[in-house]
């Protein structure tokens, strides 16, 4: 199985568990880290709408909890033609990725479109100015 198919399968599995009773728009995500481990997530909505979290955020939390902090590629799947991470999630991906990080957008028919983070977020907020790291 190729690496993107493996991400798609995990993202689909996670999407099945998405908690989206308000939008009814289920999303799944899966990340491959630089060390080749994979982690998944789904959107988790809340009756207080702004408390809801995106699938990408869930996958990133699982990744960090699993001890990884470098995203090589992330796949997002939903029942739409070209699901893309929201601006908030692009910033979250940028924290753990770089210009070449791959972002795959999949639909339920398995059609995949691939972008780089550079393409989707060409001008990223850079933390260098606000940290002493
Ligand atoms: N959503 C995601 O999980 N990821 C995206 O990339 C876009 C939107 C979720 C948030 C909300 O639960 C639902 O999709 C509708 O916006």
PDB file of C-alpha atoms and ligand atoms in Angstrom:
ATOM      1  CA  UNK A   1       0.000   0.000   0.000  1.00  0.00           C
ATOM      2  CA  UNK A   2       1.445   3.401  -0.886  1.00  0.00           C
ATOM      3  CA  UNK A   3       1.918   6.035   1.783  1.00  0.00           C
ATOM      4  CA  UNK A   4      -0.970   8.273   0.693  1.00  0.00           C
ATOM      5  CA  UNK A   5      -3.404   5.333   0.580  1.00  0.00           C
ATOM      6  CA  UNK A   6      -2.391   4.472   4.118  1.00  0.00           C
ATOM      7  CA  UNK A   7      -3.191   8.040   5.211  1.00  0.00           C
ATOM      8  CA  UNK A   8      -6.495   7.948   3.320  1.00  0.00           C
ATOM      9  CA  UNK A   9      -7.546   4.722   5.042  1.00  0.00           C
ATOM     10  CA  UNK A  10      -6.774   6.098   8.502  1.00  0.00           C
ATOM     11  CA  UNK A  11      -8.480   9.422   7.733  1.00  0.00           C
ATOM     12  CA  UNK A  12     -11.609   7.608   6.492  1.00  0.00           C
ATOM     13  CA  UNK A  13     -11.670   5.472   9.628  1.00  0.00           C
ATOM     14  CA  UNK A  14     -11.423   8.601  11.796  1.00  0.00           C
ATOM     15  CA  UNK A  15     -14.046  10.381   9.703  1.00  0.00           C
ATOM     16  CA  UNK A  16     -16.515   7.616  10.528  1.00  0.00           C
ATOM     17  CA  UNK A  17     -16.161   8.641  14.169  1.00  0.00           C
ATOM     18  CA  UNK A  18     -16.465  12.388  13.538  1.00  0.00           C
ATOM     19  CA  UNK A  19     -18.821  14.120  15.961  1.00  0.00           C
ATOM     20  CA  UNK A  20     -20.626  16.593  13.733  1.00  0.00           C
ATOM     21  CA  UNK A  21     -24.287  16.710  14.801  1.00  0.00           C
ATOM     22  CA  UNK A  22     -24.575  20.449  14.068  1.00  0.00           C
ATOM     23  CA  UNK A  23     -23.002  20.834  10.629  1.00  0.00           C
ATOM     24  CA  UNK A  24     -23.430  17.162   9.634  1.00  0.00           C
ATOM     25  CA  UNK A  25     -20.153  17.659   7.768  1.00  0.00           C
ATOM     26  CA  UNK A  26     -17.813  14.872   8.809  1.00  0.00           C
ATOM     27  CA  UNK A  27     -14.085  15.352   8.277  1.00  0.00           C
ATOM     28  CA  UNK A  28     -11.162  12.980   8.801  1.00  0.00           C
ATOM     29  CA  UNK A  29      -7.457  13.764   8.819  1.00  0.00           C
ATOM     30  CA  UNK A  30      -4.254  11.739   8.982  1.00  0.00           C
ATOM     31  CA  UNK A  31      -0.665  12.878   9.430  1.00  0.00           C
ATOM     32  CA  UNK A  32       2.582  11.187   8.507  1.00  0.00           C
ATOM     33  CA  UNK A  33       5.412  12.450  10.667  1.00  0.00           C
ATOM     34  CA  UNK A  34       9.023  12.811   9.645  1.00  0.00           C
ATOM     35  CA  UNK A  35       9.732   9.577  11.564  1.00  0.00           C
ATOM     36  CA  UNK A  36       7.033   7.787   9.494  1.00  0.00           C
ATOM     37  CA  UNK A  37       4.530   7.340  12.348  1.00  0.00           C
ATOM     38  CA  UNK A  38       0.924   8.133  11.439  1.00  0.00           C
ATOM     39  CA  UNK A  39      -1.823   9.747  13.518  1.00  0.00           C
ATOM     40  CA  UNK A  40      -5.458  10.493  12.787  1.00  0.00           C
ATOM     41  CA  UNK A  41      -8.194  12.861  13.894  1.00  0.00           C
ATOM     42  CA  UNK A  42     -11.762  13.915  13.210  1.00  0.00           C
ATOM     43  CA  UNK A  43     -13.817  17.040  13.784  1.00  0.00           C
ATOM     44  CA  UNK A  44     -15.472  17.262  17.194  1.00  0.00           C
ATOM     45  CA  UNK A  45     -18.290  19.805  17.357  1.00  0.00           C
ATOM     46  CA  UNK A  46     -19.938  21.358  20.399  1.00  0.00           C
ATOM     47  CA  UNK A  47     -23.338  22.853  21.138  1.00  0.00           C
ATOM     48  CA  UNK A  48     -21.375  26.020  21.869  1.00  0.00           C
ATOM     49  CA  UNK A  49     -20.290  26.203  18.235  1.00  0.00           C
ATOM     50  CA  UNK A  50     -16.898  27.986  18.584  1.00  0.00           C
ATOM     51  CA  UNK A  51     -15.740  25.221  20.953  1.00  0.00           C
ATOM     52  CA  UNK A  52     -15.710  22.736  18.081  1.00  0.00           C
ATOM     53  CA  UNK A  53     -12.397  21.496  16.711  1.00  0.00           C
ATOM     54  CA  UNK A  54     -11.330  20.557  13.187  1.00  0.00           C
ATOM     55  CA  UNK A  55     -10.091  17.128  12.139  1.00  0.00           C
ATOM     56  CA  UNK A  56      -6.627  18.560  11.487  1.00  0.00           C
ATOM     57  CA  UNK A  57      -6.426  19.885  15.050  1.00  0.00           C
ATOM     58  CA  UNK A  58      -7.356  16.449  16.407  1.00  0.00           C
ATOM     59  CA  UNK A  59      -4.682  14.749  14.325  1.00  0.00           C
ATOM     60  CA  UNK A  60      -2.080  17.294  15.426  1.00  0.00           C
ATOM     61  CA  UNK A  61      -2.978  16.735  19.090  1.00  0.00           C
ATOM     62  CA  UNK A  62      -2.647  12.960  18.637  1.00  0.00           C
ATOM     63  CA  UNK A  63       0.703  13.480  16.910  1.00  0.00           C
ATOM     64  CA  UNK A  64       2.129  15.645  19.687  1.00  0.00           C
ATOM     65  CA  UNK A  65       0.758  13.294  22.366  1.00  0.00           C
ATOM     66  CA  UNK A  66       2.474  10.477  20.462  1.00  0.00           C
ATOM     67  CA  UNK A  67       5.814  12.239  20.726  1.00  0.00           C
ATOM     68  CA  UNK A  68       6.147  13.640  17.192  1.00  0.00           C
ATOM     69  CA  UNK A  69       6.480  17.295  16.207  1.00  0.00           C
ATOM     70  CA  UNK A  70       7.361  17.212  12.501  1.00  0.00           C
ATOM     71  CA  UNK A  71       4.621  16.834   9.872  1.00  0.00           C
ATOM     72  CA  UNK A  72       5.815  15.398   6.554  1.00  0.00           C
ATOM     73  CA  UNK A  73       2.339  15.145   5.018  1.00  0.00           C
ATOM     74  CA  UNK A  74      -1.276  15.488   6.052  1.00  0.00           C
ATOM     75  CA  UNK A  75      -4.393  14.201   4.311  1.00  0.00           C
ATOM     76  CA  UNK A  76      -7.901  15.545   4.836  1.00  0.00           C
ATOM     77  CA  UNK A  77     -11.029  13.781   3.628  1.00  0.00           C
ATOM     78  CA  UNK A  78     -14.651  14.899   3.456  1.00  0.00           C
ATOM     79  CA  UNK A  79     -17.730  14.486   1.295  1.00  0.00           C
ATOM     80  CA  UNK A  80     -16.833  17.380  -0.974  1.00  0.00           C
ATOM     81  CA  UNK A  81     -14.708  17.919  -4.034  1.00  0.00           C
ATOM     82  CA  UNK A  82     -11.722  19.795  -2.645  1.00  0.00           C
ATOM     83  CA  UNK A  83     -11.623  20.054   1.149  1.00  0.00           C
ATOM     84  CA  UNK A  84      -8.846  22.355   2.312  1.00  0.00           C
ATOM     85  CA  UNK A  85      -7.709  23.246   5.830  1.00  0.00           C
ATOM     86  CA  UNK A  86      -9.160  26.452   7.233  1.00  0.00           C
ATOM     87  CA  UNK A  87      -6.803  29.352   7.926  1.00  0.00           C
ATOM     88  CA  UNK A  88      -6.583  28.457  11.593  1.00  0.00           C
ATOM     89  CA  UNK A  89      -5.531  24.892  10.759  1.00  0.00           C
ATOM     90  CA  UNK A  90      -3.002  26.060   8.166  1.00  0.00           C
ATOM     91  CA  UNK A  91      -1.294  28.010  10.939  1.00  0.00           C
ATOM     92  CA  UNK A  92      -1.391  24.898  13.152  1.00  0.00           C
ATOM     93  CA  UNK A  93       0.135  22.822  10.345  1.00  0.00           C
ATOM     94  CA  UNK A  94       2.807  25.489   9.815  1.00  0.00           C
ATOM     95  CA  UNK A  95       3.877  25.143  13.452  1.00  0.00           C
ATOM     96  CA  UNK A  96       4.946  21.555  12.775  1.00  0.00           C
ATOM     97  CA  UNK A  97       5.628  21.664   9.033  1.00  0.00           C
ATOM     98  CA  UNK A  98       7.602  23.656   6.490  1.00  0.00           C
ATOM     99  CA  UNK A  99       7.091  25.124   3.013  1.00  0.00           C
ATOM    100  CA  UNK A 100       7.338  21.648   1.431  1.00  0.00           C
ATOM    101  CA  UNK A 101       4.909  19.886   3.772  1.00  0.00           C
ATOM    102  CA  UNK A 102       2.358  18.090   1.610  1.00  0.00           C
ATOM    103  CA  UNK A 103      -1.366  18.659   2.101  1.00  0.00           C
ATOM    104  CA  UNK A 104      -3.539  16.058   0.358  1.00  0.00           C
ATOM    105  CA  UNK A 105      -7.229  16.752  -0.168  1.00  0.00           C
ATOM    106  CA  UNK A 106      -9.346  13.636  -0.710  1.00  0.00           C
ATOM    107  CA  UNK A 107     -13.003  13.139  -1.539  1.00  0.00           C
ATOM    108  CA  UNK A 108     -15.065  10.047  -0.788  1.00  0.00           C
ATOM    109  CA  UNK A 109     -14.348   8.618  -4.239  1.00  0.00           C
ATOM    110  CA  UNK A 110     -10.655   8.528  -3.396  1.00  0.00           C
ATOM    111  CA  UNK A 111      -9.745  11.411  -5.713  1.00  0.00           C
ATOM    112  CA  UNK A 112      -6.742  13.202  -4.254  1.00  0.00           C
ATOM    113  CA  UNK A 113      -5.381  16.671  -4.959  1.00  0.00           C
ATOM    114  CA  UNK A 114      -2.004  17.527  -3.486  1.00  0.00           C
ATOM    115  CA  UNK A 115      -0.681  20.945  -2.454  1.00  0.00           C
ATOM    116  CA  UNK A 116       2.310  22.193  -0.516  1.00  0.00           C
ATOM    117  CA  UNK A 117       1.926  24.306   2.592  1.00  0.00           C
ATOM    118  CA  UNK A 118       3.753  27.043   0.668  1.00  0.00           C
ATOM    119  CA  UNK A 119       0.924  27.050  -1.907  1.00  0.00           C
ATOM    120  CA  UNK A 120      -1.879  27.286   0.645  1.00  0.00           C
ATOM    121  CA  UNK A 121      -0.165  29.592   3.146  1.00  0.00           C
ATOM    122  CA  UNK A 122       2.514  31.519   1.270  1.00  0.00           C
ATOM    123  CA  UNK A 123       2.956  34.149   3.970  1.00  0.00           C
ATOM    124  CA  UNK A 124       3.014  32.435   7.329  1.00  0.00           C
ATOM    125  CA  UNK A 125       3.233  34.150  10.711  1.00  0.00           C
ATOM    126  CA  UNK A 126       6.730  33.503  11.931  1.00  0.00           C
ATOM    127  CA  UNK A 127       7.259  33.016  15.638  1.00  0.00           C
ATOM    128  CA  UNK A 128      10.933  34.036  15.609  1.00  0.00           C
ATOM    129  CA  UNK A 129      10.070  37.589  16.621  1.00  0.00           C
ATOM    130  CA  UNK A 130       8.037  36.545  19.651  1.00  0.00           C
ATOM    131  CA  UNK A 131      10.197  33.874  21.204  1.00  0.00           C
ATOM    132  CA  UNK A 132      13.704  33.686  22.583  1.00  0.00           C
ATOM    133  CA  UNK A 133      14.134  30.207  21.137  1.00  0.00           C
TER     134      UNK A 133
HETATM  135  N1  LIG B   1     -13.805  21.191   9.360  1.00  0.00           N
HETATM  136  C1  LIG B   1     -12.714  20.395   9.567  1.00  0.00           C
HETATM  137  O1  LIG B   1     -12.702  19.545  10.448  1.00  0.00           O
HETATM  138  N2  LIG B   1     -11.642  20.563   8.751  1.00  0.00           N
HETATM  139  C2  LIG B   1     -11.595  21.422   7.697  1.00  0.00           C
HETATM  140  O2  LIG B   1     -10.599  21.456   6.991  1.00  0.00           O
HETATM  141  C3  LIG B   1     -12.728  22.307   7.423  1.00  0.00           C
HETATM  142  C4  LIG B   1     -13.872  22.227   8.374  1.00  0.00           C
HETATM  143  C5  LIG B   1     -15.005  20.963  10.208  1.00  0.00           C
HETATM  144  C6  LIG B   1     -15.319  22.016  11.204  1.00  0.00           C
HETATM  145  C7  LIG B   1     -16.809  21.781  11.426  1.00  0.00           C
HETATM  146  O3  LIG B   1     -16.974  20.743  12.379  1.00  0.00           O
HETATM  147  C8  LIG B   1     -17.304  21.270  10.085  1.00  0.00           C
HETATM  148  O4  LIG B   1     -16.133  20.850   9.385  1.00  0.00           O
HETATM  149  C9  LIG B   1     -18.050  22.305   9.282  1.00  0.00           C
HETATM  150  O5  LIG B   1     -17.316  23.457   9.139  1.00  0.00           O
END
